[in-house]
Every structure is written in structure tokens, then in C-alpha cells.
Amino acid sequence: MTKMRFGALLGVALWALWSVAFVAPANALLPPSHIVFLSTGSAEIRQAGDNVLREVASTFHKIGIKARVFIGAHTDSAEAQSLSATLSSERGTAAKQRLIELGIPADRIWISVYGDSRPWVITPAGSPQPQNRRAEIVVALPE
């Protein structure tokens, strides 16, 4: 098997694993899962991330007040060495705070903190990976 073909197969396998690992509620509006990417060591929401959060708020308001928002907060493995849980929590809290500012009630937003335990891109330990520094947001229909 060539390296290129192996790489393609590995990519498909990793995507399948990721899609199984991220378990959204059965009534979630998928796709899309909204994703906010963050800078190394930071929980600051940049303009591109703010645009994503505005989309989330718009989706929430279209569904109605009984919708729910789930935030999965992540770090990459380089950040995980010392900051993982704290930084993940700060990222989730920053996204939640901005959603509250955009009119979503706080009691409709839940945060799960994952650190580097659910990478989007598999990397060697301690390697920085921008796609792993993220907050994934799912808007779920009312029960």
C-alpha cells in the first residue's frame, strides 16, 4: 500500500472516529456543528469566532426559547501539559458569555470540558494543532 493511499485511509478512519466520539443529543440540529477556533493559550474570541457565535444565536432564536445549546471546549496537546482543564473551561465560558450577550438565556447553555482528550487532528504528544484549539457548539431542538 502506498503512503498516499495509507494516508487517505487513515484520514477517513480518523474522521469516522471523530464523528462517533462527538456525541450530540439525538435532537441536535446536525449539521452544522458550529466551531470556534482559538489561539494558543487563549480563550479570547476573535472576529471569525464571533461571527460563528452570531450564527449560533440566530439558529437558537429561530428555534425558540426552549432550544438548548451545548458547547464542547477543547485544547491541543501542547496546551494540555499544564493548562488543559482550566483553558478548556475558560474557552467554554467565553463562548457561553458571548452567547448570553447575544440573547441566549444562560440556563439554555451547557458546557462540557474535554481538554485534549478529543482531538480533531491526531498529533504527537505536546504538538500544537490549531484545529484542536476549539469550542464546538451544537443547537438542539426542544424536547
C-alpha positions as semicolon CSV with decimal commas, in nm:
position;residue;x (nm);y (nm);z (nm)
1;M;0,000;0,000;0,000
2;T;0,142;0,337;-0,093
3;K;0,200;0,607;0,167
4;M;-0,051;0,832;-0,009
5;R;-0,325;0,568;-0,008
6;F;-0,250;0,479;0,355
7;G;-0,272;0,848;0,447
8;A;-0,609;0,881;0,275
9;L;-0,743;0,572;0,451
10;L;-0,611;0,696;0,784
11;G;-0,782;1,031;0,727
12;V;-1,116;0,861;0,659
13;A;-1,075;0,640;0,966
14;L;-0,994;0,938;1,188
15;W;-1,295;1,132;1,056
16;A;-1,520;0,835;1,130
17;L;-1,374;0,804;1,480
18;W;-1,425;1,178;1,545
19;S;-1,785;1,169;1,427
20;V;-1,855;0,882;1,668
21;A;-1,661;1,042;1,956
22;F;-1,858;1,368;1,943
23;V;-2,198;1,260;2,064
24;A;-2,458;1,530;2,025
25;P;-2,811;1,496;2,163
26;A;-3,042;1,292;1,940
27;N;-3,247;1,601;1,859
28;A;-2,950;1,824;1,774
29;L;-2,952;2,024;1,455
30;L;-2,672;1,847;1,270
31;P;-2,510;1,956;1,052
32;P;-2,373;2,202;1,123
33;S;-2,181;2,178;1,440
34;H;-2,057;2,533;1,480
35;I;-1,685;2,556;1,555
36;V;-1,494;2,847;1,705
37;F;-1,116;2,817;1,672
38;L;-0,895;2,985;1,932
39;S;-0,532;3,096;1,960
40;T;-0,267;2,908;2,156
41;G;-0,313;2,954;2,530
42;S;-0,610;3,188;2,482
43;A;-0,983;3,191;2,544
44;E;-1,030;3,518;2,355
45;I;-1,300;3,502;2,087
46;R;-1,170;3,665;1,768
47;Q;-1,387;3,816;1,493
48;A;-1,426;3,492;1,297
49;G;-1,534;3,315;1,616
50;D;-1,776;3,594;1,700
51;N;-1,934;3,551;1,356
52;V;-1,985;3,180;1,431
53;L;-2,143;3,263;1,768
54;R;-2,378;3,507;1,594
55;E;-2,487;3,219;1,366
56;V;-2,549;3,004;1,675
57;A;-2,760;3,279;1,833
58;S;-2,957;3,323;1,511
59;T;-3,027;2,949;1,493
60;F;-3,131;2,946;1,860
61;H;-3,372;3,237;1,814
62;K;-3,528;3,074;1,504
63;I;-3,599;2,758;1,702
64;G;-3,729;2,937;2,008
65;I;-3,660;2,981;2,376
66;K;-3,681;2,609;2,454
67;A;-3,386;2,520;2,231
68;R;-3,065;2,413;2,403
69;V;-2,702;2,494;2,326
70;F;-2,419;2,251;2,401
71;I;-2,058;2,370;2,400
72;G;-1,766;2,126;2,390
73;A;-1,444;2,307;2,484
74;H;-1,106;2,168;2,373
75;T;-0,730;2,230;2,383
76;D;-0,448;2,091;2,174
77;S;-0,192;1,856;2,326
78;A;0,072;2,131;2,357
79;E;-0,160;2,330;2,583
80;A;-0,269;2,023;2,771
81;Q;0,060;1,978;2,952
82;S;-0,030;2,229;3,221
83;L;-0,344;2,420;3,127
84;S;-0,583;2,170;2,976
85;A;-0,884;2,170;3,208
86;T;-0,853;2,535;3,305
87;L;-0,810;2,659;2,948
88;S;-1,091;2,438;2,817
89;S;-1,320;2,573;3,087
90;E;-1,222;2,932;3,005
91;R;-1,293;2,872;2,636
92;G;-1,633;2,724;2,706
93;T;-1,715;3,007;2,946
94;A;-1,606;3,273;2,694
95;A;-1,830;3,122;2,426
96;K;-2,119;3,093;2,672
97;Q;-2,077;3,454;2,787
98;R;-2,085;3,582;2,429
99;L;-2,397;3,376;2,355
100;I;-2,564;3,527;2,663
101;E;-2,473;3,874;2,530
102;L;-2,639;3,771;2,202
103;G;-2,964;3,696;2,384
104;I;-2,949;3,326;2,472
105;P;-3,055;3,265;2,834
106;A;-2,775;3,121;3,050
107;D;-2,994;2,831;3,162
108;R;-3,021;2,709;2,800
109;I;-2,642;2,667;2,758
110;W;-2,436;2,368;2,879
111;I;-2,056;2,336;2,868
112;S;-1,851;2,016;2,854
113;V;-1,476;2,046;2,913
114;Y;-1,261;1,796;2,719
115;G;-0,905;1,933;2,732
116;D;-0,703;1,739;2,474
117;S;-0,900;1,415;2,519
118;R;-1,098;1,454;2,193
119;P;-0,863;1,592;1,929
120;W;-0,995;1,675;1,586
121;V;-0,648;1,614;1,441
122;I;-0,433;1,341;1,597
123;T;-0,083;1,472;1,674
124;P;0,218;1,354;1,873
125;A;0,201;1,446;2,242
126;G;0,290;1,807;2,304
127;S;0,237;1,915;1,943
128;P;0,045;2,234;1,872
129;Q;-0,252;2,195;1,634
130;P;-0,479;2,493;1,561
131;Q;-0,781;2,276;1,473
132;N;-0,772;2,113;1,816
133;R;-0,798;2,451;1,994
134;R;-1,171;2,492;1,958
135;A;-1,517;2,523;2,102
136;E;-1,775;2,305;1,924
137;I;-2,130;2,427;1,956
138;V;-2,449;2,235;1,882
139;V;-2,801;2,378;1,896
140;A;-3,059;2,115;1,992
141;L;-3,431;2,119;1,936
142;P;-3,661;2,139;2,239
143;E;-3,762;1,805;2,387
